[in-house]
Amino acid sequence: MPLKLVQLPRISRLAGSGPLAASARLLFVGLALVLGACSSKPTYEKAELRPIQTTLGVKQAWRAELGKARSALFQPAVVGAAVFSAGDGRVYRLNLENGTRVWQAEIGKTLSAGVGADSQIVVVATNKGEVIALDSSTGKEKWRAQASSEVVQSPVVGYGLVVVRSQDNRIHAFEAQSGKRRWAYQRQTPSLILRVASGLLLTETAVYAGMPGGRLIALTLNNGSPRWEVAVAFPKGATELERVADVVGMPMLQGRAVCAVTYQGRLACFDMATGQQDWGRDFSSNNGLSVDARFVFAADDRSILHAFSRNGGASVWRNDKLVYRDLTAPLSVGRAVVVGDSEGFVHWLSREDGAFMARSRADDAPIVVAPVATELGVLIQSQDGRLVAYIFE
């Protein structure tokens, strides 16, 4: 699948295969990569799955059919014993233990992102930039607000605010109970950017956001004023395409460090208070990273999964047995690192050495959003709208 770029104010369509085509999962379907007058393109072979020795007991606990995501990125949110998710114009609350449906809400709009949730509200967004909040207990609509353009990444909810990022790279904060706009932040962006779900990280005092051009910013939570801005990567190359180095995925916090990764750039960790870089290394990712107390995990643009030391960034291991399978951002959970792929498989690898521990198939459709951890195991949502809960045996 293709990599989609947005050229402001118009849309540029690209196509191809290999690292760029593998990036397609950032943004989905059927575009063409025009690179000069070249009439032929190299091909890249997706790794075939080989039999593995299962060393980790995982099993499917339940599954639910939610409706196709189409070109949206729908990732479930877990709040206590509740699972909230979206699919094809609807929002759902399910029981975490058995997957039974508590309520279903018809939105009546084309959803482009969701969900964000806390114990009181569930929030989704539309391709027209509408931000819609529902009561988490009943599914009844509480309010609607307007962002400046389409929202492609799940809203984040916390500390009395709902924060969303629109496709024009504006960040909007709304009061969680009323939908009243609290603040908005805008910065100048390059003319050519990835149409990619680059998430937001909320803490009690700040919002962290990866931006086009390889920038990572920290905004004060209560008023949106910039605290610091740093370069994760510096764009380089002779053409606009070569200079695309946008932050992808969600910034991740561990201890006092916030880490981020770019396409065609670098992976780096910074002090959350000052923005001072702890360490960085050259890297190109299509989908983001995961961090735990000891390691930073990321799949590169060829779907080679890497583990780096959390302190210092030294390479710990790499697994190249899933090359060009368009891996999701990884999730570190327990003894395993979990990733999904473009054929609906879920791979469980050892966090210590990258060896395969288990494999399952959640769906025949691609998995493009990162797995989500629960107190019981892991949730996987496919692009065809199948939500699968796995538990450890």
Steps between C-alpha positions, in 0.01 A plus 500: 500500500602858427652788683287809484640848526313823533631803317347809649260619383451218249538121526796323340458130423791263502545134421759229490634206694770426746553734796267761355229254412544331833422835653165477333357367818543843647229615279342236298388428156574520139720786400776529239857600566632731235874523510608688190465315173606159630312225321604214726516462875683248721293235671524398863408156620286463808638245746322166507402385846695198616389258773603609848533329835230638729641596839233744618145396577248741347146431386209690351251584773233666284443696183253765387401627156489881496484598132776586257743780573556568128763776494466591868722399790277358772680391814315373808529673836481316831365666815472261792272214393373687193625487141403784269550487126360623169417361159313621193309789656436338837654507846485201734548418864589137569569298811873433528457155654273343238450752217125538552356825366386748766385768254531609139471860382419603142696815418355569157830639373807358327741435783869549432652448846420344833478434774618703797336428834503536874248391764253771397522563124587327173623717212524441123561732205376529141653564162352853518681579824204454734593382848217304662480404867268231639413409856707193583223340707211541257645584157285814482654799325629771734644758263651573160787735424684597184869456420656683205520196267477120487625314806679170425639409843295403804417790733665483841299555817633590842539761771169662409587548132448341160795568272497431126737560215359587158654421165618859457719437808302718737454370854166581665405461868136487609350484848400140559162573657374773269699487176594867539827580327776560754789572263648426157860477384629542146846506352636531147542166323689385191314503169517120469402289801394144574130447547583294802348436838750672726365478852493720805630416846333661801650539845369696797682814386582463129400378155777344289455489124712386207487740207595511130862577426624275779399726790378402847322762710382526861199725566376617840179310564289780641559761228687339207807721528824340376739374766767372266551379146778270381611326183462123503644505147616758248351464150766432238510425129475671164124463444193574709428128517846422632462775759182360654601413857173521693459356848281188477296325764464619854768650724562257784582580861706287734631641824616852422567434133273556201598311182397549137592370155478641148467378147834536315672642807575400855380340820579700812412545868485833684464631853126563543552821697772673299505335157871423535588194290604187690599310188408455135585281203424489128176314432198504270163374619155501346295450811654597833664339801443349841694552821528309826731527799793334320449523125377710209336292226433610141448343158695672224363582154582145382309344793817390678427513871769653722559525873726770643619560852274751673811659654742598227332352193739209442366232265382195696349281227330507160256257336485505118266202455197724437655720233251702288201362689397857589518467876304711742668699771608248764360453849713384792288292736630256760776281351397577143506761228182481290452619140231452237557477125331564164354149477331507840763300690604588852860423595626462856878536540725482803579846631840371611636361174235541227434127456150398392286383792152464348295586192127529437274637231249760605348554155565468126504880477798726576577612851625858487457636852721395789381232742349631824590359841232405752513358851410163347715500186493680164239645262543497121273685256520432125405727211195281435376586848569177684601565861677204660595458865795277586583382850807331644455138598 
